[in-house]
Tab-separated table of C-alpha atoms and ligand atoms in Angstrom:
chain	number	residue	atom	x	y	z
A	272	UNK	CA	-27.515	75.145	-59.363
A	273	UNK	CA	-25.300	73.822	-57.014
A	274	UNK	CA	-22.008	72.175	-57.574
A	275	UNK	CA	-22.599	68.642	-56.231
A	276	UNK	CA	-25.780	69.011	-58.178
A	277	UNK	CA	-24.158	69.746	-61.326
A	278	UNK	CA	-21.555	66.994	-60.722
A	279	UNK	CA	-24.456	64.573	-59.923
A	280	UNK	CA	-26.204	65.568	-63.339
A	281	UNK	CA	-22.363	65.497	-64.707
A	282	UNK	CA	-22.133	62.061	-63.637
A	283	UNK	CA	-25.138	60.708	-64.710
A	284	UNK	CA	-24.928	62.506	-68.299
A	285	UNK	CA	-21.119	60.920	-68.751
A	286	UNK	CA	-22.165	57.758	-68.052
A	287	UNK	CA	-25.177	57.595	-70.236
A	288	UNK	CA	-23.568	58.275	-73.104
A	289	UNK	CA	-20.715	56.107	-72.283
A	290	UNK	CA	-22.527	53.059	-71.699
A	291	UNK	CA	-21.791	52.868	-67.887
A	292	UNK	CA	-17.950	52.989	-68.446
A	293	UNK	CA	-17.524	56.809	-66.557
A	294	UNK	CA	-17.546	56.822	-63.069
A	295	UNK	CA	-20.533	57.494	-61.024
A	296	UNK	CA	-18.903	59.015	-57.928
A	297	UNK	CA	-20.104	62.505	-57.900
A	298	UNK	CA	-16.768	63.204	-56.275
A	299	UNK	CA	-14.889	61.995	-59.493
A	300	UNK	CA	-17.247	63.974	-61.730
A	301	UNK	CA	-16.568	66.966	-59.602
A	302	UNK	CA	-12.547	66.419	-60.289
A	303	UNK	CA	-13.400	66.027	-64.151
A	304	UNK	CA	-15.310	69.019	-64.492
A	305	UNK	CA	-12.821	70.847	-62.698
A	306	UNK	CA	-10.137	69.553	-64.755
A	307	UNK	CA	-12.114	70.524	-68.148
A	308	UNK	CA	-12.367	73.700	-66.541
A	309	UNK	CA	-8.483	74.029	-66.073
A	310	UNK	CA	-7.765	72.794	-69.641
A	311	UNK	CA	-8.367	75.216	-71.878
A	312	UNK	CA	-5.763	77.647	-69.696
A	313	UNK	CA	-3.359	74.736	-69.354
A	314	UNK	CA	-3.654	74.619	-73.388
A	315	UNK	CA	-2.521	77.608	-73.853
A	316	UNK	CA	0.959	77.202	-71.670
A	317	UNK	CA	1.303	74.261	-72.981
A	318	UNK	CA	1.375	75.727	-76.334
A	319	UNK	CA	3.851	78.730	-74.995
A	320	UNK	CA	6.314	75.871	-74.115
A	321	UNK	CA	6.239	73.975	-77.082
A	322	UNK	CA	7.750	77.044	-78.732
A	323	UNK	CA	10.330	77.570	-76.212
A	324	UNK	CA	11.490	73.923	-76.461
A	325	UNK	CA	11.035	74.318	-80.764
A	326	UNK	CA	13.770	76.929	-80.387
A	327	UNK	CA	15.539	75.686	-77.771
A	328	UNK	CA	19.470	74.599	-78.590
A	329	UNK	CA	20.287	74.240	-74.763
A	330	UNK	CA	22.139	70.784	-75.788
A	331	UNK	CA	23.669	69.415	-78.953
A	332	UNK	CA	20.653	67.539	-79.579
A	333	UNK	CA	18.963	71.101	-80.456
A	334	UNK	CA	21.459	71.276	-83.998
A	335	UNK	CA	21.072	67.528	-84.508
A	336	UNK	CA	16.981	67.031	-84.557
A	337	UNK	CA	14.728	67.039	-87.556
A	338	UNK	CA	12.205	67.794	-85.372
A	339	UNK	CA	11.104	68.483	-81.495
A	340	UNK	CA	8.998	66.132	-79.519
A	341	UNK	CA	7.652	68.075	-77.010
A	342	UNK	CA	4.516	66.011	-76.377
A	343	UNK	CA	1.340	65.995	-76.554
A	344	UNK	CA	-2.499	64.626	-75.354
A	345	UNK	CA	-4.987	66.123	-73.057
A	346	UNK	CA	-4.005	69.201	-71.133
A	347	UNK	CA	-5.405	68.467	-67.829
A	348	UNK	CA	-4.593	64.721	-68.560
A	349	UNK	CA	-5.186	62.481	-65.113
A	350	UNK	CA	-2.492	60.205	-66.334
A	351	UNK	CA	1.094	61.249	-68.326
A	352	UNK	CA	3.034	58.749	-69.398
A	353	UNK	CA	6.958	59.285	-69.808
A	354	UNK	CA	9.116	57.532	-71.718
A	355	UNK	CA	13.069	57.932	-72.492
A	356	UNK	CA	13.771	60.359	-75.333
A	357	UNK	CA	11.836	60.493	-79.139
A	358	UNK	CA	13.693	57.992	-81.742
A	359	UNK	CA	13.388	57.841	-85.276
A	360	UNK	CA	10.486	58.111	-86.211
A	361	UNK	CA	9.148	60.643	-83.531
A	362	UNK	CA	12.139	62.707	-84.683
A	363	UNK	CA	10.505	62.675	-88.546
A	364	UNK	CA	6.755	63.258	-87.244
A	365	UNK	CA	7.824	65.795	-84.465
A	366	UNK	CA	5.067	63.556	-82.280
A	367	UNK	CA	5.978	61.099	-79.117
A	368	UNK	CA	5.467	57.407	-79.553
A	369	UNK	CA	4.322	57.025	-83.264
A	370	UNK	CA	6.260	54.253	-84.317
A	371	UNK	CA	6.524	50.817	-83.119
A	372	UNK	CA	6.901	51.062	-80.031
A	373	UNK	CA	3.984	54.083	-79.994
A	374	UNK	CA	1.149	51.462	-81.527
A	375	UNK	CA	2.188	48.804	-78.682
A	376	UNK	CA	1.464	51.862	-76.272
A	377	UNK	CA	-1.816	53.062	-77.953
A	378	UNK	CA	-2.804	49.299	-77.488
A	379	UNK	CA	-2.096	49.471	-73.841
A	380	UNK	CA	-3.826	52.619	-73.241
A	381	UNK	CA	-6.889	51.286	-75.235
A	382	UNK	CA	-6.749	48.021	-73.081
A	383	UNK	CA	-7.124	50.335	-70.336
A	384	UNK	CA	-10.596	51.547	-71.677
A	385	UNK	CA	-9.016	54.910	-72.704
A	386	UNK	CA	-7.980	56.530	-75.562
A	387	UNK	CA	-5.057	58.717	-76.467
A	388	UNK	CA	-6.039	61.992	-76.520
A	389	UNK	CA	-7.261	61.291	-72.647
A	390	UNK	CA	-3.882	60.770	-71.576
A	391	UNK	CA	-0.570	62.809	-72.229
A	392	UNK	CA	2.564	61.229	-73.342
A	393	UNK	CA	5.867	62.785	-73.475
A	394	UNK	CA	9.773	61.946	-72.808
A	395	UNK	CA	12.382	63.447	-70.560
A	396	UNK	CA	14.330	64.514	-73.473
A	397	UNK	CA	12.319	66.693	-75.793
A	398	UNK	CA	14.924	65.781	-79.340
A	399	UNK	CA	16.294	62.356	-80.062
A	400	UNK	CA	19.702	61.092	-79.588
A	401	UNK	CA	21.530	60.297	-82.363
A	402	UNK	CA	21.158	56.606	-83.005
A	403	UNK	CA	18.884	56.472	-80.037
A	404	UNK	CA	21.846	56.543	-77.930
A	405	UNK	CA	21.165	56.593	-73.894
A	406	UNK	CA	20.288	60.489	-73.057
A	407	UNK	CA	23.819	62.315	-71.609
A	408	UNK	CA	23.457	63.620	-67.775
A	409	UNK	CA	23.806	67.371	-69.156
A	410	UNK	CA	21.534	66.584	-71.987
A	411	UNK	CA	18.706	65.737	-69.075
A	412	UNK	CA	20.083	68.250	-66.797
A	413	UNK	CA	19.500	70.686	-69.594
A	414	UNK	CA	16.086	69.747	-70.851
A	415	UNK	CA	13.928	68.591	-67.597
A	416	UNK	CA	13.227	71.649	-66.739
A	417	UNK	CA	10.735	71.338	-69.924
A	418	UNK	CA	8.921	68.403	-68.347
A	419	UNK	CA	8.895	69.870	-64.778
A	420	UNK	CA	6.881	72.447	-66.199
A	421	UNK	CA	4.943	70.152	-68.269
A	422	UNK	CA	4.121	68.407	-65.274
A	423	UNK	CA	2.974	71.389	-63.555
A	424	UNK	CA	0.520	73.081	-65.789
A	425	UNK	CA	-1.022	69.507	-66.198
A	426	UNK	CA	-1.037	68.568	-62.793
A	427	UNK	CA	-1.538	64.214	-63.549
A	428	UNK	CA	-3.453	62.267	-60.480
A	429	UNK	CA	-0.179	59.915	-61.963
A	430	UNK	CA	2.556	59.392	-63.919
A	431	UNK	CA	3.407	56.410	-65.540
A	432	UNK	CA	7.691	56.098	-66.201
A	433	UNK	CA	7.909	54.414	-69.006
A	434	UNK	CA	11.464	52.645	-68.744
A	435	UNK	CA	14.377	52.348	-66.461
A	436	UNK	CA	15.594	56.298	-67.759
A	437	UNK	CA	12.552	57.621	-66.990
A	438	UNK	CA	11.578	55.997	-63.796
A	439	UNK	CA	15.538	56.640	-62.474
A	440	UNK	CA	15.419	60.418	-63.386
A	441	UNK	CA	11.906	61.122	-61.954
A	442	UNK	CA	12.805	59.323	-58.948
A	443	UNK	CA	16.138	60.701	-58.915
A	444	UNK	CA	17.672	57.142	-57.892
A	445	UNK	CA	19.604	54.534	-59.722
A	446	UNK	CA	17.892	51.023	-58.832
A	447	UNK	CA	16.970	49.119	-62.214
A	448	UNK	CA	14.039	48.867	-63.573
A	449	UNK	CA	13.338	45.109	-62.288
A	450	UNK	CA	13.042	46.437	-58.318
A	451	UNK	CA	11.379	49.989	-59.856
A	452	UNK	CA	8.289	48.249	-61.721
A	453	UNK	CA	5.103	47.445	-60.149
A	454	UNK	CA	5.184	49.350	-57.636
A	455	UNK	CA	4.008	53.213	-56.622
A	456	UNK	CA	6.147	55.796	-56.154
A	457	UNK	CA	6.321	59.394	-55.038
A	458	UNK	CA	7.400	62.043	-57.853
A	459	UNK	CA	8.057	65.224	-55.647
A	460	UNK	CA	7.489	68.232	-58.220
A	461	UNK	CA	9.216	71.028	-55.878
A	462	UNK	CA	9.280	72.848	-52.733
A	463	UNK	CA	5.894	73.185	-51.357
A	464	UNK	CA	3.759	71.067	-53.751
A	465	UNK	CA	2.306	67.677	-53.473
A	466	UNK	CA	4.141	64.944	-54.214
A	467	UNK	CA	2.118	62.887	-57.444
A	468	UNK	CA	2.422	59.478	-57.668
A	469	UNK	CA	4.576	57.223	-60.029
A	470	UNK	CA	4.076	54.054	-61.112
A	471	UNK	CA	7.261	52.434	-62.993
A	472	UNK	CA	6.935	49.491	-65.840
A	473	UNK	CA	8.497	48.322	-68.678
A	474	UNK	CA	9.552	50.577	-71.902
A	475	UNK	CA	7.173	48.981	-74.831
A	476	UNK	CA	10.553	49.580	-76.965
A	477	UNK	CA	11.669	46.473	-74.066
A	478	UNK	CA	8.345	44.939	-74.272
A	479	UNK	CA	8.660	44.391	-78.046
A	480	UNK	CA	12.104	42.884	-77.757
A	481	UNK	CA	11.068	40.847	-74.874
A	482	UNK	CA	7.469	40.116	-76.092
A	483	UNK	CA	6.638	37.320	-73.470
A	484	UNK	CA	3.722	35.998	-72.072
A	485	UNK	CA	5.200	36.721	-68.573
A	486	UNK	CA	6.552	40.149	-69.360
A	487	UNK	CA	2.911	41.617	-71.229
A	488	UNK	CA	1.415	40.505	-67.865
A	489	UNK	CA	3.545	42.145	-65.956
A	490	UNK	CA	2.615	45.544	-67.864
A	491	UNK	CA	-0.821	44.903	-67.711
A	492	UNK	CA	-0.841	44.214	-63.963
A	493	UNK	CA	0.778	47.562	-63.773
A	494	UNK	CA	-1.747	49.056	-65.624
A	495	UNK	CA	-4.456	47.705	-63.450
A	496	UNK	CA	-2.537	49.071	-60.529
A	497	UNK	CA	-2.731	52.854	-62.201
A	498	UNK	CA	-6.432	52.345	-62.911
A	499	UNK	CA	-7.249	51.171	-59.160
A	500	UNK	CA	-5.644	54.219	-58.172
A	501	UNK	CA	-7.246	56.125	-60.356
A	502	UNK	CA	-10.501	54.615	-59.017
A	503	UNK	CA	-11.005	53.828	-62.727
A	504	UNK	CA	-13.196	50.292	-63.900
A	505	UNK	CA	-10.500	47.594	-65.604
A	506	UNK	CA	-12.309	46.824	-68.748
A	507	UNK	CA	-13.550	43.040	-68.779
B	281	LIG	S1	16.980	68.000	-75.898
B	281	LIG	FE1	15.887	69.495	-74.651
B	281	LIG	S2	17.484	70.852	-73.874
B	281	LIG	FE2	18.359	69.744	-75.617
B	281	LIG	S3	17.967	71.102	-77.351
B	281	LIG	FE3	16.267	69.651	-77.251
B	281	LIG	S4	14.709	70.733	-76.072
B	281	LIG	FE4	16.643	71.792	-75.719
């Protein structure tokens, strides 16, 4: 059979059984099926790193952590969102964005018509500051290399920078937030690669200390932004 064939069929198939919600483009079904094709490999170095960064002690945070946050979702996710560093409660779970903060984000990614496990979330800093204290130059220096990687074996269409931190060390600048948000970036993963793009907005740690009318519309407009380039429907 051929391939645009097979992503034709693909494309009909997903979008029978999910009500019309997948995308018809044969050219998006095409990406998809490559991407499940990629995933099981990625999988497995994604699992190689975890271990690496579970007995990594490259910074003090290493001797300090009750557990590592390395991460976690899809492994050929389209979209990776990256927040700041893991706090309490990720730190007692070992898992990114489980507490407060983590339900306002599963409620944004299911507003988006998607569901966790489609998407890959993570942090620059891989064990949590004590008293969620703002992440220490050497203490990113020291651990990005973890995410770089991350990045590359997953190879996102986009990343979402959860948070000033984030946004400022991916885009290796040091504007705030307010000028950052809303817009897309370029995240340039190394020499000879393609640059993936980046779209800044709020922390949801910020969005649940700020939780205004103005300021959830903000988010959401970003996240309308990330599915248009995504070519992805906004759910009515
Ligand atoms: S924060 Fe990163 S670099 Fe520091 S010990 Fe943890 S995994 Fe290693």
């Amino acid at each position: 059979m051929d391939f645009n064939k097979a992503a034709q069929q693909h494309a009909e198939m997903e979008n029978f059984f999910s009500g019309g919600f997948a995308a018809k483009d044969p050219q998006i079904a095409r990406k998809k099926i490559e991407r499940d094709k990629r995933a099981e490999q990625a999988k497995n170095e994604l699992e190689k790193l975890n271990q690496e960064v579970n007995s990594c002690r490259k910074c003090e945070l290493g001797g300090q952590r009750t557990n590592d946050v390395p991460g976690e979702g899809h492994p050929a996710a389209r979209i990776m969102f990256i927040g700041e560093a893991p706090g309490a409660d990720e730190d007692a779970q070992g898992r990114p964005f489980v507490g407060r903060a983590g339900k306002l984000l599963d409620k944004i990614i299911a507003a988006m018509g998607l569901k966790r496990e489609d998407v890959f979330i993570g942090n620059i800093l891989k064990c949590r500051p004590p008293e969620n204290r703002d992440p220490k130059a050497e203490e990113v220096f020291s651990c990005l290399p973890y995410l770089q990687r991350q990045i590359e074996i997953i190879q996102p269409d986009i990343i979402v920078a959860l948070g000033a931190h984030a946004a400022r060390t991916l885009l290796e600048n040091t504007k705030s937030i307010g000028q950052l948000r809303g817009h897309i970036h370029e995240y340039y993963p190394g020499l000879g690669r393609p640059a993936i793009r980046l779209l800044a907005t709020y922390h949801p740690a910020y969005l649940l200390r700020s939780y205004t009318h103005e300021n959830r519309l903000r988010v959401w407009e970003d996240m309308k932004k990330v599915l248009a380039e995504l070519d992805l429907p906004v759910p009515e």
